[in-house]
Amino acid sequence: MKNRLARIIKPYNNRALMLAVDHGYFLGPTEKLETPRNVIAPLLKYCDSLMLTRGIQRTSVPTNTNVPMVLRVSGGTSIIGEDLSQENITVSIQDAINLNASALAMSIFVGSKYEYQTISNLGKLVNEAHQYGMPVLAVTAVGKDLGKDARYLSLACRIAAEQGAHIVKTYYCNDFEKVVQSCPVPIIVAGGKKIPEQDALQLTHNAISGGAVGVDMGRNIWQSEHPIAMIRAVRSIVHGNSNVEQAYDMYKQQSDKHAKKDTPDSKDSANHKSQEQKK
Ligand code: 5RP
């Protein structure tokens, strides 16, 4: 369990950069993630872990990667269906182990019609995963009619932790520190809808300053005009302690570089602390 968690939240600084590419599980071919293989490959070396579904892992991630997989195991609804909150567990623990998952991820919909189903599924998943030393990341998904305020998110995060989740993913909000303080397990912040790059970097910085271990970011990376530049800038905040200005400068510099030269700098590796410091 600890070994798997240490793959996701780096022990040397207690930080995590998770690249989220699981959106298709209810959104279908999400804009700019239509061909996941092309999106994932160039970004892999800059993230600490990848959040994805088994279908995307099997079809679109190089099998020889050493990037840890946070496997989404909940689903069953679609954006055009009746109620997004009616999720169930769709992947067996055996299949997750077969895919060499480092953690399982599922959504809970606190305050929704299917609150009971999703929260009790979380408890059951933790029961099962615990037997294999497998961490569970709970995603506090927000229903249409519920706000993303500290009161609601504190409730959702705390309930996830009480059910035994090892990491909780939630949204950044005003008074975010209160959400972190009342949740006894690490919190990772979702990026949310695409916003201007500088604002997404500010969100990352705010999340870290507010006590999150890192970000689980998707659209604000791969929907950016320059995904590699963006993930590197986000990484410089999460692991290099850059401020927003420094990170945005990095984004602009790297955008220019990648606009001129399509392939990433092959010397660049984001997986080692000393290399982080140089950056
Ligand atoms: C979808 C998810 C995503 O992984 C999560 O929202 C992070 O992605 P983004 O930064 O695009 O919001 O859980 O349900």
Short mmCIF file of N, CA and C and ligand atoms in Angstrom, two decimals, residues 18-27 51-52 72 87 105 107 109 137 139 141 169 171 189-194 203 216-223, ligand 1:
data_model
loop_
_atom_site.label_atom_id
_atom_site.label_comp_id
_atom_site.label_asym_id
_atom_site.label_seq_id
_atom_site.Cartn_x
_atom_site.Cartn_y
_atom_site.Cartn_z
N MET A 18 -0.66 14.46 -11.36
CA MET A 18 -1.40 13.39 -12.03
C MET A 18 -1.99 13.96 -13.31
N LEU A 19 -1.79 13.25 -14.40
CA LEU A 19 -2.37 13.68 -15.67
C LEU A 19 -3.68 12.92 -15.88
N ALA A 20 -4.77 13.67 -15.96
CA ALA A 20 -6.09 13.02 -16.09
C ALA A 20 -6.47 12.88 -17.56
N VAL A 21 -6.73 11.65 -17.95
CA VAL A 21 -7.18 11.39 -19.34
C VAL A 21 -8.37 10.41 -19.34
N ASP A 22 -9.13 10.43 -18.24
CA ASP A 22 -10.23 9.47 -18.10
C ASP A 22 -11.57 10.02 -18.57
N HIS A 23 -11.57 11.22 -19.13
CA HIS A 23 -12.82 11.93 -19.42
C HIS A 23 -13.78 11.17 -20.33
N GLY A 24 -13.21 10.40 -21.25
CA GLY A 24 -14.06 9.68 -22.21
C GLY A 24 -15.02 8.69 -21.57
N TYR A 25 -14.80 8.35 -20.31
CA TYR A 25 -15.66 7.31 -19.69
C TYR A 25 -17.11 7.77 -19.58
N PHE A 26 -17.34 9.07 -19.59
CA PHE A 26 -18.74 9.53 -19.67
C PHE A 26 -18.94 10.61 -20.72
N LEU A 27 -17.82 11.22 -21.20
CA LEU A 27 -17.94 12.30 -22.19
C LEU A 27 -17.70 11.83 -23.63
N MET A 51 -4.14 9.20 -14.73
CA MET A 51 -5.47 8.74 -14.32
C MET A 51 -6.26 8.41 -15.58
N LEU A 52 -6.70 7.17 -15.67
CA LEU A 52 -7.29 6.72 -16.93
C LEU A 52 -8.21 5.53 -16.72
N ARG A 72 -9.39 4.33 -13.19
CA ARG A 72 -10.80 4.63 -12.85
C ARG A 72 -11.60 3.34 -12.96
N GLU A 87 -23.46 6.06 -10.83
CA GLU A 87 -22.30 5.23 -11.20
C GLU A 87 -22.22 3.95 -10.37
N ALA A 105 -9.52 4.49 -8.76
CA ALA A 105 -10.25 5.76 -8.59
C ALA A 105 -11.72 5.56 -8.88
N SER A 107 -15.78 7.77 -8.37
CA SER A 107 -16.46 9.00 -7.98
C SER A 107 -17.54 8.75 -6.94
N PHE A 109 -20.92 10.87 -5.31
CA PHE A 109 -21.79 12.01 -5.62
C PHE A 109 -22.58 12.38 -4.36
N LEU A 137 -8.49 6.16 -4.60
CA LEU A 137 -8.66 7.61 -4.71
C LEU A 137 -10.15 7.89 -4.93
N VAL A 139 -13.05 10.44 -5.94
CA VAL A 139 -13.28 11.68 -6.67
C VAL A 139 -14.59 12.28 -6.15
N ALA A 141 -17.19 14.15 -7.03
CA ALA A 141 -17.83 14.77 -8.19
C ALA A 141 -19.00 15.64 -7.71
N LYS A 169 -9.81 13.43 -4.35
CA LYS A 169 -9.68 14.46 -5.38
C LYS A 169 -10.89 15.38 -5.29
N TYR A 171 -12.19 19.90 -5.79
CA TYR A 171 -11.98 21.15 -6.51
C TYR A 171 -11.39 22.19 -5.58
N VAL A 189 -6.11 18.29 -6.34
CA VAL A 189 -7.13 19.18 -6.91
C VAL A 189 -7.30 18.94 -8.40
N ALA A 190 -8.57 18.83 -8.83
CA ALA A 190 -8.88 18.65 -10.26
C ALA A 190 -8.74 19.99 -10.97
N GLY A 191 -8.32 19.93 -12.22
CA GLY A 191 -8.13 21.16 -12.98
C GLY A 191 -9.44 21.84 -13.35
N GLY A 192 -10.42 21.04 -13.76
CA GLY A 192 -11.70 21.61 -14.20
C GLY A 192 -11.65 22.03 -15.66
N LYS A 193 -12.71 22.76 -16.06
CA LYS A 193 -12.84 23.20 -17.46
C LYS A 193 -11.66 24.03 -17.89
N LYS A 194 -11.41 24.07 -19.18
CA LYS A 194 -10.28 24.84 -19.72
C LYS A 194 -10.46 26.32 -19.40
N LEU A 203 -4.38 28.56 -10.32
CA LEU A 203 -5.17 27.53 -9.61
C LEU A 203 -4.23 26.48 -8.99
N ASP A 216 -4.56 16.99 -10.21
CA ASP A 216 -4.91 15.95 -11.18
C ASP A 216 -5.53 16.73 -12.33
N MET A 217 -4.72 17.04 -13.32
CA MET A 217 -5.16 18.00 -14.34
C MET A 217 -5.26 17.33 -15.69
N GLY A 218 -6.33 17.65 -16.39
CA GLY A 218 -6.54 17.10 -17.72
C GLY A 218 -6.70 18.19 -18.75
N ARG A 219 -7.94 18.74 -18.84
CA ARG A 219 -8.27 19.67 -19.92
C ARG A 219 -7.36 20.88 -19.99
N ASN A 220 -6.93 21.39 -18.83
CA ASN A 220 -6.06 22.57 -18.87
C ASN A 220 -4.65 22.23 -19.35
N ILE A 221 -4.37 20.96 -19.52
CA ILE A 221 -3.10 20.57 -20.13
C ILE A 221 -3.33 20.22 -21.60
N TRP A 222 -4.13 19.19 -21.86
CA TRP A 222 -4.19 18.74 -23.27
C TRP A 222 -5.13 19.55 -24.15
N GLN A 223 -5.93 20.45 -23.55
CA GLN A 223 -6.70 21.37 -24.40
C GLN A 223 -5.95 22.69 -24.60
C1 5RP B 1 -13.45 13.26 -14.75
C2 5RP B 1 -12.33 13.31 -13.82
C3 5RP B 1 -11.09 14.03 -14.27
O1 5RP B 1 -10.03 13.14 -14.12
C4 5RP B 1 -10.85 15.26 -13.43
O2 5RP B 1 -11.96 16.11 -13.51
C5 5RP B 1 -9.58 15.98 -13.81
O3 5RP B 1 -9.63 16.46 -15.11
P1 5RP B 1 -9.83 18.00 -15.45
O4 5RP B 1 -8.57 18.69 -15.01
O5 5RP B 1 -10.01 18.06 -16.94
O6 5RP B 1 -11.03 18.49 -14.66
O7 5RP B 1 -12.36 12.78 -12.76
O8 5RP B 1 -14.55 12.78 -14.07
#
